[in-house]
Structure formats: structure tokens, C-alpha cells
């Protein structure tokens, strides 16, 4: 019988849980109790090297723990998307995560199995890396964070030996690798058990390597973690667009600014990039005085930090801008119209003059 | 040595560790309470030396039971003006058995030590502990004068006693000057100082880690621009109150050695700005004039905006 964990769609900004419960977990409040690091060599050829698994837990170095938390926070707040465990996933990671929450004493063994699963999931194209897994709490809720760091090929991580012969990656080597920037953080997953119900686990995943391309690499999201996105891309795209339209019409009095925001949104949604980072959009295209308010509104309306674009549901709205006047007149214009032939001027009295300076092509009913 | 003194000595040898624990507990309770209220003070605690106890009994004729400073805690305030608040905190934190407000009983013609002493209990049936509240000047006076004239003032020549009183007068003047200068610096003409006093009060309520005042005074004027609205005492209080648990975690889970700039009162100003409007804060960050403060790092530390 396949293992199944129900993931409440939640977490950070844009979560239904946060929306309905008025709260969401903050990754910066993750307090570690255990942290273990394993190494995954590059998976070359038919018989790739097996992972180097730490076989005992070593004391947590405060600087490493702080680095881990800060980088996890940055990655999830910038790029994090809500995920849920996928029905019938072949990977055992969902069950292992649930087991760790239920029985923290299984932590070390479970993280070894999670690392082996990553080795099986990734291909020859993926760099050698370290898999750091930390167990802790966020405001008293059990939480597990998984961070995949990639290190330069050929850099070996020293090991240390326990009296009984077991090995572990050297804390000093890990400290040096992480804190001297010899590693790059690429993928992060965080899972939180939000209630006593053993099945209430929420997840957020980020993939800094995939910026602007697919949202999260499939091998990491589906094959390794056994997850899928909570919110469909078309829904995220529609929510983003509709929230922006609502904001523009209710909170931005200047017509030219409204038009500029809408043009930027349409350009971003129609661009070749497959994903849209909401914070980046707000920072690059929205005036400072509106940034915070729009950002909060997008979060309230459940728009994720970053989403894969799917404009199917709003395709018709992306081709032309419609300006409706109180007197009943409407002006329809393509977003990419030449500004030399189309001008909007707003007077001090709040009224706006539209100037179209071009040859008339035809006159007819509303299109 | 009389047999009573020897019995008392032997008893205190056995019981002293318990009084040391009591002093430590009172110390911790008061320190936490002062920190929460933003009252800056240095704490010391101790169990009386066995020899001192015996000598005090011999000198004063008091019984073992009536020696009430077997456990003692001393709080030396950073600012003399905080005395009233400190007294309130002692009363709110511990069960006060008696109070000796030495400054109230002073003769206007003489100068003498004017600390505030309490006899307190941690719980109803626990032994008593002495708590002393000192201003900076009183602390200085007590540490200098105690061994010289306190115990054997009859042997001190008049001329020397007069010199000691002059010293005592100077410590009183010192306290008054500290208060006066602090008040003036808190005025509108000295924005950075005034804001630092507010931030320092709240910062000391969150951590005991010291900070660099000169760095704060240099950074605060440059950081004021990262907030759109003015920073009032009430706004800071509300912010810290609202995020008390998060701020406590920030300062308790990070090592000051690896994150030194975090351990400055102006961190609170930065967190307030990030929480209020992260975009405005980023746009107006004084990157050229304050290169050592990394905004991105403060954002990581602060995490999610409520």
C-alpha cells in the first residue's frame, strides 16, 4: 500500500493555511537540535560512487547552524514555493520525513536513507554536493530542513573516525567549506509538522539553480522529495495578474503609473522566462511608495514568492489594455503600443486626456 | 572565640552553599526582570565569607539568625535616574521583608552612603537575602569607602574622615551630573543620543551582550533615513513588544563573536525598518556611508515579515 501523507497547503507567503489561520511559519525562527551532513559524489557511469554517509552525530557547530539557518531563510523567502507530497511517489523521502517527526531517534538513519535517495535521483549532470539535514523547531513546531549544497568537483571532505570505527564528515571541514564560500546553496526544502495530527506536514521548496527556468528541478522535487506544487501554475499566474489589476485600479491614482505597471506585468508574463519572481517584479517595476503595499496584497491573495508562468487563463487580457472612462468611453490599445502615437496625460483635476496620433485604420463595434 | 560563635561558624560552613545558591537565584531573577524592563545594571552576588560572618557577629553582638546579609546581591545602575524603576522592579520580582532607604534618612549637613537596601525572600519560607541598589556614584563610594571607614570609623582621624566625606560629596555630584547630561542628551537637539537611549533601553531588555556606543552614535543618524515615518519611543516599544519572542531568539541563538554588528542597539532600528517597508529600507539603505552593515544579512536574520 503506498505511503500517503496529507500536506496542508500552507507555509510562508501565499499559503491557504496562512491566509485562513492568520499565521505562517518563519524559517528564520528555525532552532536546530540536530544537524548532519552527508556527501553525494557526482553520479558518473553505470556504477557511480556511493554517498559518503556520516555514521554518527557530532556536536552542532553554532556558526554552521547559523549559516544553515540564514541561507535556508534567504532561499525560501526569495524563491520558496509550497509543495505537497505526491500520491504514489516512488521515493521513500515522505515516509522518512514523517518517521523523523514521529520518532526523532531515527534521525541519523533516516537522513542516510534520504541521502541515498538523492544519489539515486540525480544524474550525471548534477555536481557533487553535500546534503545537510537539520531537525529542529519553529515556534515549538517540529521542523526538518534539507539543504543541498554543491561543491567544486574534486574537493574531498575529510572524515573523522569514532572510537568504534564509524566515520562522519569532519565538522571542521564542513565549517571551512560552508563558511569560506567554497560551496553554493542550490536547493532547499523545509517541512513542518503543524499540528499533533501526524499527517499535518507542510512543505516549501526553493531551487536557486533554476531561477528563470523551471521552478524546481524535477529530479529534486518529484524524484527525490516525492512532492508536487500545491498551487497550479495557471492559478498563480491568474492571481498575480488579477491582484495587480485590482491594486492598480484601487490604490494608484496616476493613470500613467497604472499603465506603466500593467505594461510591465504583461511584458513579464509574456517574456521567455518560464518563472516569475514576485519580489523581483515589485522591486524592478513598481514605485517605492507602492512596493510594500502591493507586496503585502499579493501575499494576502495567495500569490507565491515565485511561480511557473501559465497564461492560459488570462491570455485574452494580456494582449490589449482597456481604459474605461466615467463618461462611458473606452479606449483599447495594445500594451506594446508605440508611445509616440499614444499618450496619456492626467491633469490636476484628476481628469485624463488620451491622445492617439496616427492614421485611422477603421471604425466599428467593440472588439 | 565563644562557643556560640563557633557553633555559628560550623553551621555557616555547612549552610553557606545554600546561601550562595539563594544569592545566585535572586541575582538571576532580578537580572531578568531588569533586562525585560530595559533598566541597565551590573549585578554581583555572593554568600558572605565565613570569617566575615563570624566577625560581624562578634562586632555587633547579633545572633546567627539576625545576620540578614548571609546572601547578598548588588545591582549597580548604569544611570542614577533609574533608581525608582529599579526599586519598583525589586518589589515586583521578590517578596520584600524590609527596606532601608538610606538617602531618605540623610542629614543635610553630612555626606554619607545613600544606597537602597532590601531584605527579600524568593518564596514565603525561603531564607532572606539582602539586595542593594547603587547608583554609579554610590557603587564607587561603597567600593572605596567600605573597608576604610565603614567598620572602624572610630579609629579614623577627623581630618581623614572629612576627606572621605568630601569624596562622598563628589560621588553625589557625579551622579547628578550623569543625570543632567543624560537628560540634556535626550533632548530634541541631540537626536542620535536620544534615540540611542531608547534603543539601548530596549536592547538591554533583550540581551546582556555589550555594545559599542560610538559605533551606535555614528550609525544611528545614517540609519534614520531607512524609515519613512519618524521613530518614536512608543513605536519602538510597540515593535519590540510585538516581536519580543522573535527578538529574544535572534539575540539568544547567535554568537556575538560571529555576528558582532547584530549586537548593537541600532539593529532594532534596522529590524523595524525591514518590517515596516522592506523595499523602502532597501532603496534608502546608506550603502556608501555605512558599508559594514549588510542589509541582506539583517533581512536573513529577520526572516519573514509579519
Tab-separated table of C-alpha atoms in Angstrom, chain A residues 74-349:
chain	number	residue	atom	x	y	z
A	74	UNK	CA	17.065	33.641	2.340
A	75	UNK	CA	16.419	30.917	-0.191
A	76	UNK	CA	12.910	30.086	0.983
A	77	UNK	CA	11.780	33.690	1.374
A	78	UNK	CA	13.081	34.640	-2.076
A	79	UNK	CA	12.228	31.559	-4.076
A	80	UNK	CA	10.163	29.233	-1.923
A	81	UNK	CA	7.061	27.576	-3.300
A	82	UNK	CA	4.569	25.487	-1.436
A	83	UNK	CA	4.682	21.801	-2.127
A	84	UNK	CA	2.736	18.732	-1.141
A	85	UNK	CA	3.645	15.058	-1.159
A	86	UNK	CA	2.570	13.420	-4.374
A	87	UNK	CA	0.321	10.337	-4.336
A	88	UNK	CA	2.142	7.209	-5.362
A	89	UNK	CA	5.627	8.751	-5.426
A	90	UNK	CA	8.341	6.111	-5.753
A	91	UNK	CA	10.694	7.829	-3.310
A	92	UNK	CA	10.675	6.944	0.381
A	93	UNK	CA	11.529	10.509	1.462
A	94	UNK	CA	7.969	11.482	2.531
A	95	UNK	CA	7.779	8.458	4.820
A	96	UNK	CA	11.270	9.091	6.200
A	97	UNK	CA	10.394	12.715	6.997
A	98	UNK	CA	7.242	11.611	8.748
A	99	UNK	CA	9.206	8.960	10.665
A	100	UNK	CA	11.728	11.536	11.886
A	101	UNK	CA	8.922	13.721	13.250
A	102	UNK	CA	7.269	10.764	14.948
A	103	UNK	CA	10.484	9.288	16.290
A	104	UNK	CA	13.418	11.733	16.328
A	105	UNK	CA	15.756	8.887	17.349
A	106	UNK	CA	15.531	7.637	13.734
A	107	UNK	CA	17.065	10.916	12.534
A	108	UNK	CA	20.542	9.679	11.626
A	109	UNK	CA	19.426	6.503	9.878
A	110	UNK	CA	16.629	8.299	8.060
A	111	UNK	CA	18.963	11.043	6.813
A	112	UNK	CA	21.318	8.363	5.478
A	113	UNK	CA	18.451	6.856	3.517
A	114	UNK	CA	17.337	10.314	2.328
A	115	UNK	CA	20.875	10.947	1.046
A	116	UNK	CA	20.981	7.614	-0.757
A	117	UNK	CA	17.667	8.546	-2.348
A	118	UNK	CA	19.164	11.823	-3.591
A	119	UNK	CA	22.093	9.933	-5.105
A	120	UNK	CA	19.643	7.670	-6.924
A	121	UNK	CA	17.541	10.629	-8.097
A	122	UNK	CA	20.206	12.887	-9.507
A	123	UNK	CA	22.011	12.293	-12.782
A	124	UNK	CA	25.493	12.749	-14.183
A	125	UNK	CA	24.739	16.398	-14.910
A	126	UNK	CA	24.500	17.273	-11.239
A	127	UNK	CA	27.604	18.389	-9.385
A	128	UNK	CA	28.967	16.595	-6.382
A	129	UNK	CA	27.459	18.040	-3.259
A	130	UNK	CA	26.706	17.961	0.393
A	131	UNK	CA	23.308	17.216	1.779
A	132	UNK	CA	22.733	18.943	5.112
A	133	UNK	CA	19.696	17.878	7.032
A	134	UNK	CA	18.636	19.572	10.242
A	135	UNK	CA	15.946	18.725	12.723
A	136	UNK	CA	14.633	21.431	14.977
A	137	UNK	CA	11.637	23.552	15.805
A	138	UNK	CA	9.968	26.668	14.552
A	139	UNK	CA	7.973	28.228	17.363
A	140	UNK	CA	7.599	24.840	19.052
A	141	UNK	CA	6.536	23.044	15.869
A	142	UNK	CA	8.844	20.224	14.762
A	143	UNK	CA	10.613	21.153	11.543
A	144	UNK	CA	13.047	19.460	9.185
A	145	UNK	CA	15.229	21.404	6.771
A	146	UNK	CA	17.110	19.865	3.861
A	147	UNK	CA	19.767	21.909	2.115
A	148	UNK	CA	21.632	20.721	-0.946
A	149	UNK	CA	24.938	22.436	-1.361
A	150	UNK	CA	27.087	21.935	-4.369
A	151	UNK	CA	30.831	21.997	-4.065
A	152	UNK	CA	33.512	22.024	-6.692
A	153	UNK	CA	34.226	18.579	-8.108
A	154	UNK	CA	37.400	17.079	-6.741
A	155	UNK	CA	37.151	18.793	-3.353
A	156	UNK	CA	37.127	15.958	-0.846
A	157	UNK	CA	35.574	16.367	2.536
A	158	UNK	CA	37.724	14.955	5.308
A	159	UNK	CA	36.209	12.377	7.578
A	160	UNK	CA	36.708	11.715	11.259
A	161	UNK	CA	36.555	8.339	12.971
A	162	UNK	CA	34.670	7.334	16.100
A	163	UNK	CA	36.438	5.053	18.582
A	164	UNK	CA	34.340	2.149	17.312
A	165	UNK	CA	35.397	2.727	13.700
A	166	UNK	CA	32.354	4.609	12.427
A	167	UNK	CA	33.036	7.630	10.216
A	168	UNK	CA	31.485	11.070	9.849
A	169	UNK	CA	32.262	14.093	7.745
A	170	UNK	CA	34.620	16.297	9.709
A	171	UNK	CA	32.821	19.237	11.359
A	172	UNK	CA	35.903	21.368	10.771
A	173	UNK	CA	35.935	20.509	7.069
A	174	UNK	CA	32.213	21.278	6.835
A	175	UNK	CA	32.728	24.529	8.701
A	176	UNK	CA	35.525	25.538	6.341
A	177	UNK	CA	33.604	24.533	3.233
A	178	UNK	CA	30.411	26.331	4.200
A	179	UNK	CA	31.840	29.467	5.695
A	180	UNK	CA	34.575	30.113	3.200
A	181	UNK	CA	32.138	30.173	0.307
A	182	UNK	CA	33.512	27.008	-1.249
A	183	UNK	CA	30.004	25.713	-1.581
A	184	UNK	CA	26.891	27.140	-3.167
A	185	UNK	CA	23.417	26.569	-1.837
A	186	UNK	CA	21.195	25.370	-4.585
A	187	UNK	CA	18.174	23.637	-3.275
A	188	UNK	CA	16.307	23.865	-0.003
A	189	UNK	CA	13.302	22.065	1.371
A	190	UNK	CA	11.626	22.703	4.680
A	191	UNK	CA	8.899	20.588	6.214
A	192	UNK	CA	6.953	21.444	9.333
A	193	UNK	CA	4.564	19.408	11.382
A	194	UNK	CA	1.914	21.976	12.123
A	195	UNK	CA	-0.326	20.061	14.496
A	196	UNK	CA	-0.496	16.918	16.568
A	197	UNK	CA	-2.181	15.156	13.689
A	198	UNK	CA	0.689	13.022	12.398
A	199	UNK	CA	-0.341	13.725	8.821
A	200	UNK	CA	-0.309	17.506	9.052
A	201	UNK	CA	3.027	18.309	7.454
A	202	UNK	CA	3.552	21.408	5.329
A	203	UNK	CA	6.412	21.973	2.912
A	204	UNK	CA	8.200	24.684	0.993
A	205	UNK	CA	10.964	24.158	-1.532
A	206	UNK	CA	13.288	26.526	-3.376
A	207	UNK	CA	15.736	25.962	-6.182
A	208	UNK	CA	18.153	28.823	-6.774
A	209	UNK	CA	19.733	26.959	-9.664
A	210	UNK	CA	16.510	27.080	-11.628
A	211	UNK	CA	15.935	30.833	-11.471
A	212	UNK	CA	14.015	31.909	-14.572
A	213	UNK	CA	13.776	28.371	-15.910
A	214	UNK	CA	11.612	25.643	-14.479
A	215	UNK	CA	10.530	26.384	-10.949
A	216	UNK	CA	12.093	23.435	-9.140
A	217	UNK	CA	14.218	20.788	-10.843
A	218	UNK	CA	12.074	17.700	-11.371
A	219	UNK	CA	14.692	15.332	-10.035
A	220	UNK	CA	14.722	17.248	-6.745
A	221	UNK	CA	11.024	17.970	-6.368
A	222	UNK	CA	9.407	14.818	-7.719
A	223	UNK	CA	12.024	12.051	-7.877
A	224	UNK	CA	13.831	12.888	-4.656
A	225	UNK	CA	11.315	14.604	-2.362
A	226	UNK	CA	8.222	12.963	-3.842
A	227	UNK	CA	6.437	16.322	-3.945
A	228	UNK	CA	4.445	18.441	-6.337
A	229	UNK	CA	3.435	22.111	-6.286
A	230	UNK	CA	0.406	22.963	-4.194
A	231	UNK	CA	-0.846	25.679	-6.476
A	232	UNK	CA	-1.262	25.137	-10.207
A	233	UNK	CA	0.812	27.478	-12.343
A	234	UNK	CA	-2.248	28.823	-14.136
A	235	UNK	CA	-3.846	29.718	-10.793
A	236	UNK	CA	-0.726	31.508	-9.532
A	237	UNK	CA	-0.439	33.414	-12.801
A	238	UNK	CA	-4.082	34.473	-12.752
A	239	UNK	CA	-3.939	35.504	-9.100
A	240	UNK	CA	-0.854	37.587	-9.713
A	241	UNK	CA	-2.405	39.382	-12.662
A	242	UNK	CA	-5.812	39.945	-11.084
A	243	UNK	CA	-4.297	41.186	-7.839
A	244	UNK	CA	-2.156	43.651	-9.733
A	245	UNK	CA	-5.149	44.907	-11.744
A	246	UNK	CA	-7.139	45.337	-8.529
A	247	UNK	CA	-4.285	47.181	-6.855
A	248	UNK	CA	-3.681	49.449	-9.809
A	249	UNK	CA	-7.329	50.470	-10.003
A	250	UNK	CA	-7.878	50.987	-6.307
A	251	UNK	CA	-4.547	52.262	-4.984
A	252	UNK	CA	-2.780	54.028	-7.851
A	253	UNK	CA	-4.419	57.317	-8.778
A	254	UNK	CA	-1.969	58.311	-11.519
A	255	UNK	CA	-3.136	56.927	-14.834
A	256	UNK	CA	0.321	56.910	-16.383
A	257	UNK	CA	1.663	54.919	-13.426
A	258	UNK	CA	-1.205	52.460	-13.739
A	259	UNK	CA	-0.411	51.956	-17.404
A	260	UNK	CA	3.279	51.550	-16.648
A	261	UNK	CA	2.635	48.827	-14.047
A	262	UNK	CA	0.303	46.967	-16.360
A	263	UNK	CA	2.725	47.142	-19.259
A	264	UNK	CA	5.497	45.785	-17.033
A	265	UNK	CA	3.285	42.921	-15.824
A	266	UNK	CA	2.256	41.969	-19.330
A	267	UNK	CA	5.858	42.116	-20.523
A	268	UNK	CA	6.952	39.927	-17.602
A	269	UNK	CA	4.166	37.417	-18.187
A	270	UNK	CA	4.811	37.262	-21.944
A	271	UNK	CA	8.612	37.057	-21.676
A	272	UNK	CA	10.616	33.925	-22.463
A	273	UNK	CA	11.440	33.304	-18.805
A	274	UNK	CA	9.352	30.407	-17.552
A	275	UNK	CA	9.061	31.674	-13.995
A	276	UNK	CA	8.198	34.980	-12.386
A	277	UNK	CA	9.720	36.088	-9.119
A	278	UNK	CA	7.188	38.332	-7.414
A	279	UNK	CA	9.596	40.254	-5.209
A	280	UNK	CA	11.886	40.884	-8.163
A	281	UNK	CA	8.966	42.162	-10.223
A	282	UNK	CA	7.833	44.527	-7.487
A	283	UNK	CA	11.365	45.764	-6.886
A	284	UNK	CA	12.098	46.371	-10.571
A	285	UNK	CA	8.825	47.745	-11.867
A	286	UNK	CA	6.830	49.287	-9.045
A	287	UNK	CA	7.495	52.677	-7.464
A	288	UNK	CA	8.959	52.580	-3.963
A	289	UNK	CA	5.852	54.093	-2.395
A	290	UNK	CA	3.701	51.220	-3.699
A	291	UNK	CA	6.117	48.313	-3.257
A	292	UNK	CA	5.347	47.332	0.299
A	293	UNK	CA	1.580	47.620	-0.057
A	294	UNK	CA	1.449	45.661	-3.301
A	295	UNK	CA	3.776	43.047	-1.903
A	296	UNK	CA	1.565	42.521	1.137
A	297	UNK	CA	-1.556	42.387	-1.013
A	298	UNK	CA	-0.054	39.743	-3.298
A	299	UNK	CA	0.830	37.670	-0.255
A	300	UNK	CA	-2.685	38.071	1.148
A	301	UNK	CA	-4.117	36.959	-2.146
A	302	UNK	CA	-2.097	33.773	-2.025
A	303	UNK	CA	0.348	34.566	-4.796
A	304	UNK	CA	3.527	32.514	-4.227
A	305	UNK	CA	7.007	34.053	-3.989
A	306	UNK	CA	7.916	32.614	-7.314
A	307	UNK	CA	5.779	30.698	-9.798
A	308	UNK	CA	5.948	28.985	-13.130
A	309	UNK	CA	4.030	31.098	-15.622
A	310	UNK	CA	0.970	29.700	-17.340
A	311	UNK	CA	-1.049	32.448	-19.027
A	312	UNK	CA	-3.761	30.210	-20.499
A	313	UNK	CA	-6.477	31.526	-18.156
A	314	UNK	CA	-5.645	35.199	-18.784
A	315	UNK	CA	-4.402	35.094	-22.341
A	316	UNK	CA	-7.148	37.376	-23.646
A	317	UNK	CA	-6.326	40.014	-21.031
A	318	UNK	CA	-2.672	40.171	-21.917
A	319	UNK	CA	-2.955	41.408	-25.475
A	320	UNK	CA	-4.721	44.729	-25.007
A	321	UNK	CA	-5.169	47.341	-22.303
A	322	UNK	CA	-8.655	48.776	-21.850
A	323	UNK	CA	-9.088	52.211	-20.298
A	324	UNK	CA	-12.674	52.919	-19.240
A	325	UNK	CA	-13.803	56.497	-18.639
A	326	UNK	CA	-16.607	57.647	-16.378
A	327	UNK	CA	-18.429	59.186	-19.322
A	328	UNK	CA	-18.816	55.725	-20.861
A	329	UNK	CA	-15.965	55.970	-23.339
A	330	UNK	CA	-13.399	53.192	-23.533
A	331	UNK	CA	-10.013	53.189	-25.167
A	332	UNK	CA	-8.452	49.897	-26.190
A	333	UNK	CA	-4.766	49.743	-27.043
A	334	UNK	CA	-2.081	47.092	-27.341
A	335	UNK	CA	0.276	47.111	-24.343
A	336	UNK	CA	3.282	47.397	-26.616
A	337	UNK	CA	1.895	50.433	-28.483
A	338	UNK	CA	4.409	53.000	-29.723
A	339	UNK	CA	4.349	55.773	-27.076
A	340	UNK	CA	4.913	58.361	-29.812
A	341	UNK	CA	1.426	57.633	-31.170
A	342	UNK	CA	-0.430	57.117	-27.890
A	343	UNK	CA	-0.226	59.451	-24.922
A	344	UNK	CA	-1.965	59.645	-21.559
A	345	UNK	CA	-1.993	62.969	-19.708
A	346	UNK	CA	-3.557	63.394	-16.296
A	347	UNK	CA	-4.500	66.917	-15.256
A	348	UNK	CA	-4.519	68.391	-11.745
A	349	UNK	CA	-8.294	67.993	-11.651
